[in-house]
Coordinates of C-alpha atoms in Angstrom, one line a residue:
M1 CA -7.2 110.6 -38.4
N2 CA -8.6 112.6 -35.8
R3 CA -7.9 111.5 -31.9
L4 CA -11.3 110.3 -31.2
L5 CA -11.0 107.8 -34.3
V6 CA -7.5 106.9 -33.0
A7 CA -8.9 106.1 -29.7
A8 CA -11.8 104.0 -31.1
F9 CA -9.6 101.8 -33.2
A10 CA -7.3 101.4 -30.0
L11 CA -10.0 100.4 -27.7
F12 CA -11.5 97.9 -30.5
A13 CA -7.8 96.4 -31.2
T14 CA -7.5 95.7 -27.1
H15 CA -10.9 93.8 -27.3
A16 CA -10.1 91.9 -30.1
A17 CA -6.8 90.6 -28.8
K18 CA -8.5 89.9 -25.6
A19 CA -10.8 87.9 -27.4
G20 CA -8.5 86.1 -29.2
Q21 CA -6.7 85.1 -25.9
D22 CA -10.1 84.0 -24.4
D23 CA -10.7 81.9 -27.3
K24 CA -7.4 80.1 -26.4
P25 CA -8.1 78.8 -22.9
T26 CA -4.7 77.9 -21.1
F27 CA -3.6 77.0 -17.4
E28 CA -2.5 79.7 -15.2
V29 CA 1.0 77.7 -14.7
A30 CA 1.6 74.3 -15.9
S31 CA 4.9 71.9 -16.1
V32 CA 5.2 69.0 -18.5
K33 CA 8.0 66.6 -18.2
L34 CA 9.0 63.0 -19.2
A35 CA 8.4 60.6 -16.5
P36 CA 9.6 57.2 -17.8
N37 CA 9.5 55.6 -14.5
A38 CA 5.9 56.8 -13.6
T39 CA 3.9 54.1 -11.8
A40 CA 0.6 56.2 -10.9
V41 CA -1.0 56.2 -14.5
G42 CA -4.2 58.2 -14.9
C43 CA -5.7 61.7 -14.4
R44 CA -7.2 63.6 -11.7
G45 CA -8.4 66.8 -10.3
G46 CA -9.7 69.6 -12.3
P47 CA -13.2 71.3 -12.4
G48 CA -16.0 69.0 -10.8
S49 CA -13.6 67.1 -8.6
A50 CA -12.5 67.6 -5.1
D51 CA -9.5 69.5 -6.1
P52 CA -10.9 72.0 -8.5
G53 CA -7.9 74.2 -9.0
Y54 CA -5.1 71.9 -9.9
Y55 CA -4.7 69.0 -12.4
R56 CA -2.3 66.0 -12.7
C57 CA -2.2 63.7 -15.6
A58 CA 0.3 60.7 -15.8
G59 CA 0.6 58.4 -19.0
S60 CA 1.6 57.8 -22.4
L61 CA 1.5 60.8 -24.5
Y62 CA -0.8 58.7 -26.9
M63 CA -3.1 58.2 -24.3
V64 CA -3.4 61.9 -23.4
L65 CA -3.6 63.0 -27.0
T66 CA -6.9 60.6 -27.4
Y67 CA -8.3 62.4 -24.3
V68 CA -7.5 66.0 -25.6
F69 CA -9.0 65.1 -28.8
K70 CA -11.8 63.2 -27.5
A71 CA -10.7 60.6 -30.0
R72 CA -11.0 56.9 -29.7
N73 CA -8.1 54.6 -31.1
W74 CA -9.3 54.5 -34.5
E75 CA -9.8 58.3 -34.6
L76 CA -6.4 59.0 -34.0
S77 CA -3.2 58.5 -36.2
A78 CA -0.1 59.2 -34.7
P79 CA 3.5 57.5 -34.8
E80 CA 3.6 54.6 -32.6
W81 CA 6.3 55.6 -30.8
L82 CA 4.2 57.9 -28.8
N83 CA 2.9 55.0 -26.9
D84 CA 6.4 54.5 -25.4
V85 CA 6.8 58.1 -24.1
S86 CA 5.4 58.7 -20.9
V87 CA 4.7 62.3 -19.5
E88 CA 3.8 63.9 -16.5
I89 CA 1.7 66.9 -16.3
N90 CA 0.9 69.3 -13.4
A91 CA -1.0 72.4 -13.9
K92 CA -2.8 75.2 -12.2
L93 CA -6.2 76.0 -13.3
P94 CA -7.3 79.9 -13.6
E95 CA -10.1 80.6 -11.1
G96 CA -13.5 79.9 -12.5
A97 CA -12.3 77.5 -15.4
T98 CA -14.9 74.9 -16.2
R99 CA -14.6 71.3 -17.0
Q100 CA -15.2 71.9 -20.9
Q101 CA -12.3 74.1 -20.7
L102 CA -9.6 71.3 -19.4
A103 CA -9.4 69.3 -23.0
P104 CA -8.7 72.3 -24.8
M105 CA -6.2 73.7 -22.0
L106 CA -4.3 70.5 -22.7
L107 CA -4.6 70.6 -26.1
N108 CA -2.7 74.2 -26.3
L109 CA -0.4 73.0 -23.6
L110 CA 0.7 70.0 -25.4
V111 CA 0.7 71.6 -29.2
D112 CA 3.2 74.6 -27.6
R113 CA 5.5 72.0 -25.7
F114 CA 5.8 69.0 -28.2
R115 CA 5.4 71.4 -31.3
I116 CA 2.5 69.4 -32.2
T117 CA 0.8 70.1 -35.9
F118 CA -2.2 68.1 -36.9
H119 CA -5.1 67.9 -39.4
R120 CA -8.2 66.3 -39.5
E121 CA -9.7 64.0 -42.5
K122 CA -12.5 61.4 -43.6
R123 CA -11.2 57.8 -43.8
E124 CA -13.4 55.0 -45.1
M125 CA -13.1 52.2 -42.8
A126 CA -14.7 48.9 -42.1
V127 CA -17.3 49.5 -39.0
Y128 CA -20.1 47.9 -37.3
E129 CA -23.4 50.3 -36.9
L130 CA -25.3 49.4 -33.4
V131 CA -28.8 49.5 -34.7
L132 CA -32.4 48.6 -33.5
V133 CA -34.2 45.1 -34.7
K134 CA -37.3 45.6 -36.2
M135 CA -39.2 44.3 -33.2
G136 CA -37.5 47.4 -31.0
P137 CA -35.1 47.5 -28.4
K138 CA -35.3 45.3 -25.1
L139 CA -33.7 48.2 -23.0
K140 CA -34.8 49.8 -19.5
E141 CA -34.4 53.6 -19.5
A142 CA -32.5 54.7 -16.5
S143 CA -34.0 56.8 -13.9
G144 CA -33.0 59.0 -11.0
A145 CA -29.8 60.9 -10.3
A146 CA -26.5 59.5 -11.5
V147 CA -25.3 56.2 -9.5
P148 CA -22.0 56.5 -7.8
P149 CA -19.3 54.2 -9.1
P150 CA -19.2 50.8 -7.4
Q151 CA -16.5 50.1 -4.6
T152 CA -14.6 47.0 -5.2
A153 CA -12.0 45.6 -3.6
P154 CA -8.4 45.4 -5.4
G155 CA -7.8 41.7 -7.1
E156 CA -11.1 40.8 -5.8
A157 CA -12.0 37.1 -7.2
A158 CA -14.6 36.8 -10.2
A159 CA -17.6 35.2 -8.9
V160 CA -20.1 33.5 -11.3
D161 CA -23.9 33.2 -11.3
G162 CA -25.9 29.9 -11.6
D163 CA -25.3 29.8 -15.4
G164 CA -21.6 30.3 -15.3
F165 CA -21.5 33.9 -16.3
P166 CA -19.3 36.3 -14.1
V167 CA -21.1 38.6 -11.7
I168 CA -20.3 42.3 -12.0
P169 CA -19.1 43.9 -8.7
G170 CA -21.2 46.8 -8.2
G171 CA -23.1 46.3 -11.2
D172 CA -21.2 48.4 -13.6
G173 CA -18.3 47.2 -16.2
W174 CA -17.6 44.0 -17.7
R175 CA -15.8 40.5 -17.1
A176 CA -14.9 37.2 -18.9
V177 CA -14.5 33.9 -17.1
N178 CA -14.4 30.4 -18.7
G179 CA -15.4 31.5 -22.1
R180 CA -18.3 33.7 -21.1
T181 CA -18.6 37.5 -20.9
R182 CA -21.1 39.8 -19.7
I183 CA -21.1 43.5 -19.6
Q184 CA -23.3 45.3 -17.2
F185 CA -24.4 48.9 -16.6
R186 CA -26.8 50.8 -14.2
R187 CA -26.6 53.8 -16.5
V188 CA -25.1 53.9 -19.8
T189 CA -25.3 55.7 -23.1
M190 CA -25.5 53.9 -26.4
Y191 CA -22.4 55.9 -27.7
S192 CA -20.6 54.6 -24.5
F193 CA -22.1 51.1 -24.8
A194 CA -20.8 51.0 -28.8
Y195 CA -17.4 52.1 -27.7
L196 CA -17.1 49.2 -25.5
L197 CA -18.3 46.8 -27.9
T198 CA -15.5 47.7 -30.2
Q199 CA -12.8 45.6 -28.4
F200 CA -15.1 42.5 -28.6
A201 CA -16.4 43.1 -32.4
G202 CA -13.3 43.1 -33.8
R203 CA -13.8 46.5 -35.6
P204 CA -15.2 50.1 -34.7
V205 CA -18.8 49.9 -33.6
L206 CA -20.7 53.3 -33.9
D207 CA -23.9 54.2 -32.7
A208 CA -26.7 54.5 -34.8
T209 CA -29.5 53.8 -32.6
G210 CA -30.6 57.6 -32.4
F211 CA -30.9 57.3 -28.3
G212 CA -28.4 60.4 -28.2
D213 CA -27.6 61.0 -24.5
N214 CA -30.3 58.9 -22.8
R215 CA -29.2 56.2 -20.4
Y216 CA -30.0 52.8 -19.9
A217 CA -29.6 49.8 -17.5
L218 CA -28.5 46.7 -19.3
T219 CA -27.1 43.3 -19.0
L220 CA -25.4 41.5 -22.0
S221 CA -24.1 38.0 -21.7
W222 CA -22.5 35.7 -24.6
Y223 CA -20.0 32.9 -24.9
N224 CA -16.8 33.8 -26.6
D225 CA -15.4 32.0 -29.5
P226 CA -12.5 29.5 -28.8
P227 CA -9.1 30.9 -29.6
A228 CA -7.9 30.0 -33.3
G229 CA -6.2 26.6 -32.6
S230 CA -7.4 25.9 -29.4
A231 CA -8.7 22.6 -28.4
A232 CA -10.6 24.0 -25.5
A233 CA -14.0 22.7 -25.5
F234 CA -16.5 25.9 -25.2
D235 CA -20.4 25.3 -23.9
S236 CA -22.3 26.1 -27.0
G237 CA -24.4 29.3 -26.4
P238 CA -25.1 32.4 -28.2
N239 CA -22.1 34.8 -29.4
I240 CA -21.8 38.4 -29.1
F241 CA -24.1 39.1 -32.1
K242 CA -26.8 36.8 -31.4
A243 CA -26.9 38.0 -27.8
L244 CA -27.5 41.7 -28.6
Q245 CA -30.5 40.7 -30.8
D246 CA -32.1 38.4 -28.3
Q247 CA -31.3 39.9 -25.0
L248 CA -31.1 43.7 -25.9
G249 CA -33.2 44.0 -29.3
L250 CA -30.1 45.3 -31.0
K251 CA -27.6 44.4 -33.7
L252 CA -24.5 45.2 -35.5
E253 CA -24.6 45.8 -39.2
A254 CA -21.4 45.7 -41.1
K255 CA -20.6 48.4 -43.4
K256 CA -18.1 50.9 -44.6
A257 CA -18.5 54.3 -43.4
P258 CA -16.1 57.7 -43.4
V259 CA -14.8 58.2 -39.9
E260 CA -13.1 61.7 -39.0
V261 CA -9.6 61.0 -38.0
T262 CA -7.1 63.4 -36.3
V263 CA -3.7 62.9 -38.1
I264 CA -0.4 64.1 -36.1
D265 CA 1.6 65.7 -38.8
H266 CA 4.5 66.3 -36.4
V267 CA 5.4 66.0 -32.7
E268 CA 8.7 66.3 -30.9
R269 CA 10.4 63.6 -28.9
N270 CA 11.1 66.1 -26.1
P271 CA 8.9 68.7 -24.7
T272 CA 10.3 72.5 -24.5
E273 CA 11.3 73.5 -21.0
N274 CA 8.7 74.6 -18.4

């Protein structure tokens, strides 16, 4: 092989190796440690924040994995003990890193430190699909720029309106008071709304409205079912299913559907040393 071909092959191999590295975004420096006594749970920093070059995340290993896999609870099959393992991650990001690269960086970090192996598969499960009623939706599409998150005081008492439904501080979120529940948002996608409905509907709720990333202002108010075996007297009013149809022009259709699930095949209880 002549020298020109050797040089060309070496140059190609160098670029291929660099491309392989670029396809696997990693932090510049990162530490992962067990934090059984951590009190501050949550994640902060990173691109788009006031501290774009640094990222900190503390919480259960299960919680962190739901973020890195962008998986809701039913979309992640993992050992239950992951909920009992608290971790703290501190990382410095390379210059120019984007928000989209953050989750892959975390995934690569956790795979390396906890020796995680996983695969994805389709599992059929009982779900609700959030769909439009025949008469069409009763939704107001949000306009204008993104709305800053509301500022509420810690432990703020739940006020109620004239019908006894909770008032949502700042106009975003949900509350339940005296057997009545209200969800309210100023700008929300149907995907996020369906995800929130899951905790009230008793099974996964999938967005099938076809509205994509459009954002809507909405309010949904309903009466809760009394707890099983309870003698408590609840006012008669619409449950969540009827409220969705009457107030928003949406409904939940029960069906079986294949859902992609990330399955954790192996994970160590302790991370490798930093």
